[in-house]
């Protein structure tokens, strides 16, 4: 059992060193780094509600990477033009939105890893 624990810690350490801090995280990636540990569905809804309301009111105009495919990224792009589609944060939509930004983040991390530029949100 001790061997497995040591191996797990070694793998965790290797992953953290491979994907070290990157300075150009866009808004969705930074949000993922903060929201990946939400503890409840209600907390997830509250976070996305705050973000979407801020976007709708023009209080924030966050930067996102070109080519991001998540619903949140599309909403952010729409907010630049003052026209956001209505999104109902019910059912699986909030979970799906979180998953999409996480997948976008993971895709970018792996692309950057394979071209030699590691990425992470270890300290974000």
CSV table of C-alpha atoms in Angstrom, one decimal:
chain,number,residue,atom,x,y,z
A,1,UNK,CA,0.0,0.0,0.0
A,2,UNK,CA,2.9,2.4,0.8
A,3,UNK,CA,4.4,1.7,-2.6
A,4,UNK,CA,1.2,2.8,-4.3
A,5,UNK,CA,1.0,5.9,-2.3
A,6,UNK,CA,4.6,6.9,-3.2
A,7,UNK,CA,3.9,6.1,-6.8
A,8,UNK,CA,0.8,8.3,-6.8
A,9,UNK,CA,2.7,11.1,-5.2
A,10,UNK,CA,5.5,10.8,-7.8
A,11,UNK,CA,2.9,10.9,-10.6
A,12,UNK,CA,1.2,14.0,-9.1
A,13,UNK,CA,4.5,15.7,-8.7
A,14,UNK,CA,5.5,15.0,-12.3
A,15,UNK,CA,2.2,16.3,-13.6
A,16,UNK,CA,2.6,19.5,-11.6
A,17,UNK,CA,6.1,20.0,-12.9
A,18,UNK,CA,5.1,19.3,-16.5
A,19,UNK,CA,2.2,21.7,-16.3
A,20,UNK,CA,3.8,24.6,-14.5
A,21,UNK,CA,2.3,28.1,-14.3
A,22,UNK,CA,1.5,29.8,-17.5
A,23,UNK,CA,0.9,33.6,-17.6
A,24,UNK,CA,-1.5,33.8,-20.5
A,25,UNK,CA,-4.6,32.1,-19.1
A,26,UNK,CA,-7.8,33.6,-20.5
A,27,UNK,CA,-10.9,34.4,-18.5
A,28,UNK,CA,-12.5,31.0,-19.0
A,29,UNK,CA,-9.3,29.2,-18.0
A,30,UNK,CA,-8.9,31.3,-14.9
A,31,UNK,CA,-12.5,30.7,-14.1
A,32,UNK,CA,-12.0,26.9,-14.5
A,33,UNK,CA,-9.0,27.2,-12.1
A,34,UNK,CA,-11.3,28.8,-9.5
A,35,UNK,CA,-14.4,26.8,-10.1
A,36,UNK,CA,-13.1,23.3,-10.5
A,37,UNK,CA,-13.4,22.7,-6.8
A,38,UNK,CA,-17.0,24.0,-6.3
A,39,UNK,CA,-18.7,21.9,-3.6
A,40,UNK,CA,-22.3,22.0,-4.7
A,41,UNK,CA,-24.6,22.5,-7.6
A,42,UNK,CA,-26.0,25.7,-6.0
A,43,UNK,CA,-22.5,27.1,-5.7
A,44,UNK,CA,-21.9,26.4,-9.4
A,45,UNK,CA,-25.1,28.2,-10.3
A,46,UNK,CA,-24.2,31.1,-8.1
A,47,UNK,CA,-20.8,31.5,-9.8
A,48,UNK,CA,-22.1,31.3,-13.3
A,49,UNK,CA,-25.0,33.6,-12.5
A,50,UNK,CA,-22.6,36.2,-11.2
A,51,UNK,CA,-20.4,35.9,-14.3
A,52,UNK,CA,-23.3,36.0,-16.7
A,53,UNK,CA,-25.0,39.0,-15.0
A,54,UNK,CA,-21.7,40.9,-15.1
A,55,UNK,CA,-21.3,40.2,-18.8
A,56,UNK,CA,-24.9,41.2,-19.5
A,57,UNK,CA,-24.5,44.5,-17.7
A,58,UNK,CA,-21.1,45.2,-19.4
A,59,UNK,CA,-19.4,45.3,-16.0
A,60,UNK,CA,-16.7,43.0,-17.3
A,61,UNK,CA,-15.3,42.5,-20.8
A,62,UNK,CA,-12.9,39.6,-20.2
A,63,UNK,CA,-10.3,38.4,-22.7
A,64,UNK,CA,-10.6,34.9,-24.1
A,65,UNK,CA,-8.4,32.9,-26.5
A,66,UNK,CA,-9.6,32.8,-30.1
A,67,UNK,CA,-11.0,29.4,-31.0
A,68,UNK,CA,-12.4,28.5,-27.6
A,69,UNK,CA,-15.5,26.4,-28.2
A,70,UNK,CA,-17.2,26.5,-24.8
A,71,UNK,CA,-20.7,28.1,-24.3
A,72,UNK,CA,-19.2,30.5,-21.9
A,73,UNK,CA,-16.6,31.7,-24.4
A,74,UNK,CA,-19.3,32.1,-27.0
A,75,UNK,CA,-21.3,34.2,-24.5
A,76,UNK,CA,-18.3,36.3,-23.7
A,77,UNK,CA,-17.8,37.0,-27.5
A,78,UNK,CA,-21.5,37.9,-27.8
A,79,UNK,CA,-21.1,40.3,-24.8
A,80,UNK,CA,-18.5,42.3,-26.8
A,81,UNK,CA,-21.3,43.3,-29.1
A,82,UNK,CA,-23.9,43.8,-26.4
A,83,UNK,CA,-26.0,40.9,-27.4
A,84,UNK,CA,-25.9,37.7,-25.3
A,85,UNK,CA,-28.3,34.8,-25.9
A,86,UNK,CA,-30.3,33.9,-22.8
A,87,UNK,CA,-29.0,30.9,-21.0
A,88,UNK,CA,-31.0,29.0,-18.4
A,89,UNK,CA,-28.8,27.8,-15.6
A,90,UNK,CA,-31.0,24.8,-14.8
A,91,UNK,CA,-30.6,21.1,-15.3
A,92,UNK,CA,-27.2,20.0,-16.5
A,93,UNK,CA,-26.4,23.3,-18.2
A,94,UNK,CA,-24.1,24.7,-15.4
A,95,UNK,CA,-22.3,21.3,-15.1
A,96,UNK,CA,-21.9,21.2,-18.9
A,97,UNK,CA,-20.6,24.8,-19.0
A,98,UNK,CA,-18.0,23.9,-16.3
A,99,UNK,CA,-17.0,20.7,-18.2
A,100,UNK,CA,-16.6,22.6,-21.4
A,101,UNK,CA,-14.3,25.2,-20.0
A,102,UNK,CA,-12.3,22.4,-18.3
A,103,UNK,CA,-12.0,20.5,-21.6
A,104,UNK,CA,-10.9,23.7,-23.5
A,105,UNK,CA,-8.3,24.3,-20.8
A,106,UNK,CA,-7.1,20.7,-21.0
A,107,UNK,CA,-6.9,20.8,-24.8
A,108,UNK,CA,-4.8,24.0,-24.7
A,109,UNK,CA,-2.6,22.5,-21.9
A,110,UNK,CA,-1.8,19.4,-24.0
A,111,UNK,CA,-1.2,21.4,-27.2
A,112,UNK,CA,1.2,23.7,-25.4
A,113,UNK,CA,2.9,20.7,-23.7
A,114,UNK,CA,3.5,19.0,-27.1
A,115,UNK,CA,4.9,22.2,-28.6
A,116,UNK,CA,7.0,22.8,-25.6
A,117,UNK,CA,5.1,25.5,-23.7
A,118,UNK,CA,3.7,24.1,-20.5
A,119,UNK,CA,0.5,25.5,-18.9
A,120,UNK,CA,-1.4,25.2,-15.7
A,121,UNK,CA,-3.5,26.9,-13.1
A,122,UNK,CA,-1.5,25.5,-10.2
A,123,UNK,CA,-1.2,29.0,-8.7
A,124,UNK,CA,-4.2,30.7,-10.3
